[in-house]
Short mmCIF file of C-alpha atoms and ligand atoms in Angstrom, two decimals:
data_model
loop_
_atom_site.label_atom_id
_atom_site.label_comp_id
_atom_site.label_asym_id
_atom_site.label_seq_id
_atom_site.Cartn_x
_atom_site.Cartn_y
_atom_site.Cartn_z
CA MET V 15 0.08 -0.42 0.04
CA SER V 16 1.35 3.41 -0.78
CA PRO V 17 1.91 6.01 1.93
CA ILE V 18 -0.59 8.60 2.86
CA VAL V 19 1.98 11.27 2.62
CA GLU V 20 5.29 11.25 0.73
CA LEU V 21 7.69 13.93 0.38
CA ARG V 22 10.64 13.45 -1.74
CA ASN V 23 13.21 16.32 -1.46
CA MET V 24 10.57 18.81 -1.10
CA GLU V 25 11.70 22.48 -1.43
CA LYS V 26 9.88 25.80 -0.80
CA SER V 27 11.11 29.10 -1.41
CA PHE V 28 9.44 32.43 -0.86
CA GLY V 29 11.06 34.42 -3.60
CA ALA V 30 14.80 34.36 -3.12
CA VAL V 31 14.65 32.93 0.35
CA GLN V 32 14.54 29.15 0.49
CA VAL V 33 12.76 27.88 3.60
CA LEU V 34 12.86 23.95 2.92
CA LYS V 35 15.71 22.84 1.40
CA GLY V 36 14.99 19.02 0.38
CA VAL V 37 12.61 17.64 2.67
CA SER V 38 11.88 13.71 2.38
CA PHE V 39 9.92 11.54 4.75
CA THR V 40 6.51 9.33 4.27
CA VAL V 41 3.82 8.84 6.47
CA GLU V 42 2.00 5.59 6.38
CA LYS V 43 -1.72 4.89 7.28
CA GLY V 44 -2.43 5.20 10.73
CA GLU V 45 0.62 6.82 11.86
CA VAL V 46 1.09 9.54 14.24
CA VAL V 47 4.02 11.95 13.36
CA ALA V 48 5.21 14.79 15.41
CA ILE V 49 7.26 17.47 13.96
CA ILE V 50 9.58 19.47 16.38
CA GLY V 51 12.06 22.09 15.71
CA GLN V 52 13.10 25.82 16.33
CA SER V 53 11.19 28.85 15.31
CA GLY V 54 11.86 29.51 11.71
CA SER V 55 12.75 26.01 10.85
CA GLY V 56 9.94 25.52 8.27
CA LYS V 57 7.51 23.19 10.36
CA SER V 58 4.47 25.27 9.40
CA THR V 59 5.73 25.81 5.98
CA ALA V 60 6.07 22.06 5.43
CA LEU V 61 2.51 21.47 6.84
CA ARG V 62 0.85 24.21 4.90
CA CYS V 63 2.34 22.45 1.79
CA MET V 64 0.70 19.37 2.52
CA ASP V 65 -2.84 21.02 2.10
CA ARG V 66 -1.42 23.05 -0.77
CA LEU V 67 -1.89 26.32 1.24
CA GLU V 68 1.51 26.84 -0.07
CA THR V 69 2.84 25.73 -3.48
CA VAL V 70 5.97 23.65 -3.37
CA THR V 71 8.93 24.92 -5.70
CA GLY V 72 10.96 21.85 -5.96
CA GLY V 73 10.81 18.16 -5.34
CA GLU V 74 7.59 16.01 -5.06
CA LEU V 75 4.83 15.89 -2.56
CA PHE V 76 2.24 13.13 -2.65
CA VAL V 77 -0.78 13.52 -0.19
CA CYS V 78 -3.55 11.07 -0.24
CA GLY V 79 -2.68 10.06 -3.58
CA HIS V 80 -2.83 13.69 -4.85
CA ALA V 81 0.55 15.09 -6.58
CA LEU V 82 0.58 18.31 -5.04
CA HIS V 83 3.85 19.53 -6.94
CA ASP V 84 1.43 19.14 -10.14
CA PRO V 85 -0.08 22.46 -11.00
CA LYS V 86 -3.14 20.64 -12.16
CA VAL V 87 -3.82 18.85 -8.69
CA ASP V 88 -7.45 18.75 -7.82
CA LEU V 89 -7.68 21.05 -4.74
CA HIS V 90 -11.40 20.16 -4.18
CA ALA V 91 -10.59 16.54 -3.93
CA LEU V 92 -7.52 17.05 -1.78
CA ARG V 93 -9.61 19.36 0.68
CA LYS V 94 -12.10 16.43 1.27
CA ASP V 95 -8.92 14.16 2.14
CA VAL V 96 -7.19 16.51 4.37
CA GLY V 97 -8.20 18.54 7.45
CA ILE V 98 -5.89 21.12 9.12
CA VAL V 99 -6.22 22.73 12.40
CA PHE V 100 -3.97 25.96 13.37
CA GLN V 101 -3.37 27.74 16.57
CA SER V 102 -5.89 30.28 16.05
CA TYR V 103 -9.17 28.59 15.60
CA ASN V 104 -11.04 30.78 13.26
CA LEU V 105 -14.63 29.86 13.93
CA PHE V 106 -17.39 31.96 12.82
CA PRO V 107 -18.47 34.28 15.66
CA HIS V 108 -22.13 34.67 14.27
CA LEU V 109 -22.63 30.93 13.89
CA THR V 110 -23.34 28.45 16.75
CA VAL V 111 -21.24 25.32 17.45
CA GLU V 112 -23.53 23.21 15.36
CA GLN V 113 -23.65 25.59 12.35
CA ASN V 114 -19.87 25.91 12.33
CA VAL V 115 -19.32 22.35 12.02
CA THR V 116 -22.17 21.86 9.48
CA MET V 117 -20.77 24.37 7.22
CA ALA V 118 -18.03 22.39 5.36
CA PRO V 119 -19.99 18.99 4.82
CA ARG V 120 -22.94 21.28 3.27
CA LEU V 121 -20.80 23.30 1.14
CA VAL V 122 -17.86 20.99 0.18
CA GLN V 123 -19.73 17.59 0.29
CA LYS V 124 -23.23 19.15 -0.97
CA MET V 125 -24.66 17.09 2.17
CA SER V 126 -28.34 18.01 2.98
CA THR V 127 -28.88 19.95 6.08
CA ASP V 128 -30.11 16.90 7.86
CA ALA V 129 -27.31 14.56 6.75
CA ALA V 130 -24.88 17.33 7.82
CA ARG V 131 -26.24 17.87 10.90
CA GLU V 132 -26.10 14.19 11.81
CA VAL V 133 -22.26 14.07 10.97
CA ALA V 134 -21.82 17.34 12.87
CA ARG V 135 -23.60 15.97 16.11
CA ALA V 136 -21.29 12.76 15.81
CA VAL V 137 -18.06 14.80 15.58
CA ILE V 138 -19.03 17.29 18.18
CA ALA V 139 -19.76 14.43 20.65
CA LYS V 140 -16.32 13.00 19.89
CA VAL V 141 -14.61 16.21 20.91
CA GLY V 142 -17.10 16.13 24.04
CA LEU V 143 -19.13 19.05 23.32
CA SER V 144 -22.30 17.79 22.95
CA ASP V 145 -23.91 20.20 25.65
CA LYS V 146 -22.72 23.27 23.45
CA LEU V 147 -24.37 22.71 20.13
CA ASP V 148 -26.28 26.04 20.40
CA ALA V 149 -23.49 28.10 21.99
CA TYR V 150 -21.88 30.80 19.99
CA PRO V 151 -17.80 30.83 19.99
CA GLU V 152 -17.52 33.86 22.15
CA GLN V 153 -19.58 32.00 24.94
CA LEU V 154 -16.63 29.00 24.68
CA SER V 155 -13.39 28.82 26.49
CA GLY V 156 -10.34 28.73 24.04
CA GLY V 157 -9.99 25.03 24.51
CA GLN V 158 -13.59 24.33 23.80
CA GLN V 159 -13.19 26.51 20.78
CA GLN V 160 -10.22 24.56 19.57
CA ARG V 161 -12.15 21.40 19.92
CA VAL V 162 -14.97 22.97 17.78
CA ALA V 163 -12.28 23.79 15.23
CA ILE V 164 -11.15 20.01 15.46
CA ALA V 165 -14.62 18.88 14.95
CA ARG V 166 -15.08 21.02 11.93
CA SER V 167 -12.21 19.43 10.30
CA LEU V 168 -13.53 15.79 11.26
CA ALA V 169 -16.83 16.58 9.59
CA LEU V 170 -15.28 15.86 6.32
CA ARG V 171 -14.15 12.71 7.37
CA PRO V 172 -10.64 13.47 6.49
CA LYS V 173 -8.05 10.63 5.76
CA LEU V 174 -5.26 12.80 7.10
CA MET V 175 -5.49 15.63 9.66
CA LEU V 176 -2.63 18.11 10.18
CA PHE V 177 -2.32 20.26 13.44
CA ASP V 178 -0.05 23.16 13.70
CA GLU V 179 0.57 24.11 17.37
CA VAL V 180 -3.08 23.84 18.20
CA THR V 181 -2.41 24.22 22.05
CA SER V 182 0.16 27.04 21.89
CA ALA V 183 -2.45 29.52 22.49
CA LEU V 184 -4.23 27.93 25.38
CA ASP V 185 -3.34 27.58 29.22
CA PRO V 186 -1.99 24.50 30.50
CA LYS V 187 -5.48 23.35 31.88
CA LEU V 188 -7.05 23.79 28.52
CA THR V 189 -4.31 22.37 26.62
CA GLY V 190 -4.78 19.08 28.27
CA GLU V 191 -8.46 18.72 27.02
CA VAL V 192 -7.34 19.36 23.51
CA LEU V 193 -4.49 17.10 23.51
CA ARG V 194 -6.83 14.31 24.78
CA VAL V 195 -9.02 14.73 21.87
CA ILE V 196 -5.93 14.39 19.45
CA GLU V 197 -4.93 11.28 21.58
CA GLY V 198 -8.40 9.66 20.97
CA LEU V 199 -8.02 10.28 17.34
CA ALA V 200 -4.68 8.46 17.61
CA LYS V 201 -6.35 5.59 19.29
CA GLU V 202 -8.90 5.51 16.54
CA GLY V 203 -6.24 4.93 13.82
CA MET V 204 -6.42 8.54 12.41
CA THR V 205 -3.40 9.32 10.46
CA MET V 206 -1.94 12.56 11.73
CA ILE V 207 0.90 14.94 11.58
CA LEU V 208 1.49 17.27 14.24
CA VAL V 209 3.77 20.33 14.98
CA THR V 210 4.14 20.58 18.61
CA HIS V 211 6.18 22.01 21.34
CA GLU V 212 4.46 19.62 23.83
CA MET V 213 7.46 17.14 24.13
CA GLN V 214 5.65 14.97 26.56
CA PHE V 215 2.63 14.59 24.30
CA ALA V 216 4.81 13.66 21.39
CA ARG V 217 6.61 11.04 23.45
CA ASP V 218 3.28 9.69 24.52
CA VAL V 219 1.44 9.70 21.13
CA ALA V 220 3.80 9.90 18.35
CA ASP V 221 4.91 6.71 16.39
CA ARG V 222 7.63 8.72 14.86
CA VAL V 223 9.31 12.27 15.47
CA ILE V 224 10.99 14.59 12.88
CA TYR V 225 13.35 17.06 14.38
CA MET V 226 13.41 19.85 11.53
CA ARG V 227 16.40 22.47 11.43
CA ASP V 228 16.98 25.14 9.15
CA GLY V 229 14.70 23.79 6.56
CA ILE V 230 16.03 19.93 6.36
CA VAL V 231 15.00 16.90 8.63
CA HIS V 232 17.85 16.87 10.80
CA GLU V 233 16.88 13.65 12.84
CA MET V 234 14.12 11.22 12.62
CA GLY V 235 13.08 8.43 14.64
CA GLY V 236 10.85 6.76 17.18
CA PRO V 237 9.72 8.80 20.25
CA GLU V 238 13.00 7.52 22.01
CA ILE V 239 14.83 10.03 20.15
CA LEU V 240 13.06 12.73 22.52
CA THR V 241 14.97 10.91 25.38
CA ASN V 242 18.07 9.90 23.66
CA PRO V 243 18.72 12.06 20.85
CA GLY V 244 21.14 11.12 18.19
CA THR V 245 22.75 14.11 17.26
CA PRO V 246 23.94 17.14 19.55
CA GLU V 247 21.77 19.79 17.86
CA LEU V 248 18.50 17.86 18.93
CA ALA V 249 20.04 17.28 22.31
CA GLU V 250 20.63 21.08 22.58
CA PHE V 251 17.08 21.80 21.40
CA LEU V 252 15.53 19.46 23.91
CA ALA V 253 17.48 20.75 26.71
CA HIS V 254 16.91 24.62 25.90
CA GLY V 255 14.06 24.54 23.45
CA TYR V 256 15.81 26.66 20.94
N1 ATP B 306 4.47 33.70 3.31
C1 ATP B 306 5.87 33.75 3.72
N2 ATP B 306 6.58 34.52 3.05
C2 ATP B 306 8.01 35.03 3.09
N3 ATP B 306 8.41 34.08 4.17
C3 ATP B 306 7.74 33.39 4.98
C4 ATP B 306 6.48 32.92 4.46
N4 ATP B 306 6.05 32.14 5.22
C5 ATP B 306 7.03 31.81 6.30
N5 ATP B 306 8.11 32.48 5.86
C6 ATP B 306 9.31 32.21 6.62
O1 ATP B 306 9.99 30.94 6.36
C7 ATP B 306 10.73 30.59 7.71
C8 ATP B 306 9.97 29.35 8.02
O2 ATP B 306 8.74 29.68 8.86
P1 ATP B 306 7.80 28.82 9.42
O3 ATP B 306 6.35 29.51 9.73
O4 ATP B 306 7.54 27.53 8.40
O5 ATP B 306 8.62 28.42 10.68
P2 ATP B 306 8.21 27.34 11.83
O6 ATP B 306 9.29 26.22 11.83
O7 ATP B 306 6.69 27.04 11.81
O8 ATP B 306 8.25 28.29 12.94
P3 ATP B 306 7.39 28.59 14.61
O9 ATP B 306 7.90 27.38 15.42
O10 ATP B 306 7.90 29.92 14.71
O11 ATP B 306 5.96 28.52 14.19
C9 ATP B 306 10.73 31.84 8.40
O12 ATP B 306 11.77 32.22 8.11
C10 ATP B 306 9.50 32.55 7.92
O13 ATP B 306 9.88 33.86 8.02
MG1 MG B 307 5.14 27.37 12.94
#
């Protein structure tokens, strides 16, 4: 079976500035991969390329069977397969929790209102917010809003979920409830790539850890590399966070 994600010497430049300098790795179905690394090392850029929010400028990138380096890629089909959640949740403030979540299935998948509502209720239950269906975002905590954002992505039944530092705007108490949702998805076998600063979480949940540095994969391995790094640079990063 082919991998869900495959990067082959992927490059990304913004103008004259090369941010990704030949990144290669694969992610198999059901795998949870954590990407860690210094600020500016290219973690978000790599993730954004995987949802085609950025266009790669070199190498190859396959995601759920879509060749994203190909200008003719079917973005509509890609967006059905891939969910992405960011640090800022960007919910629609004038819509309830349920309405925020039904939006994508109705618009992207042309689901009927009833069918979309059924899917929405199931994914909202999964993130533990069944009692908040009719609440508006401003009535929710940051952690709850982030869980709605996750539910909104899940409503499209993606094959791959991408998370970019989804807890870094939250205080520690709220961080835990969001991480538990992600942990639940991992247990269900969801394929996920998460950029994270939560080393303990990466250790617990990730099947594989990728340490990015200056636009390349500097070190990659099982979660044990977080305890026994193979390079002095990763050791330094783990010790000091930079
Ligand atoms: N749209 C853009 N235009 C120009 N440069 C960009 C753009 N997006 C990112 N960059 C640059 O690419 C580099 C990598 O940024 P990226 O956001 O991928 O880093 P990161 O590893 O996610 O960092 P952080 O941990 O701070 O989120 C940075 O130097 C950034 O300034
Ligand atoms: Mg980032």
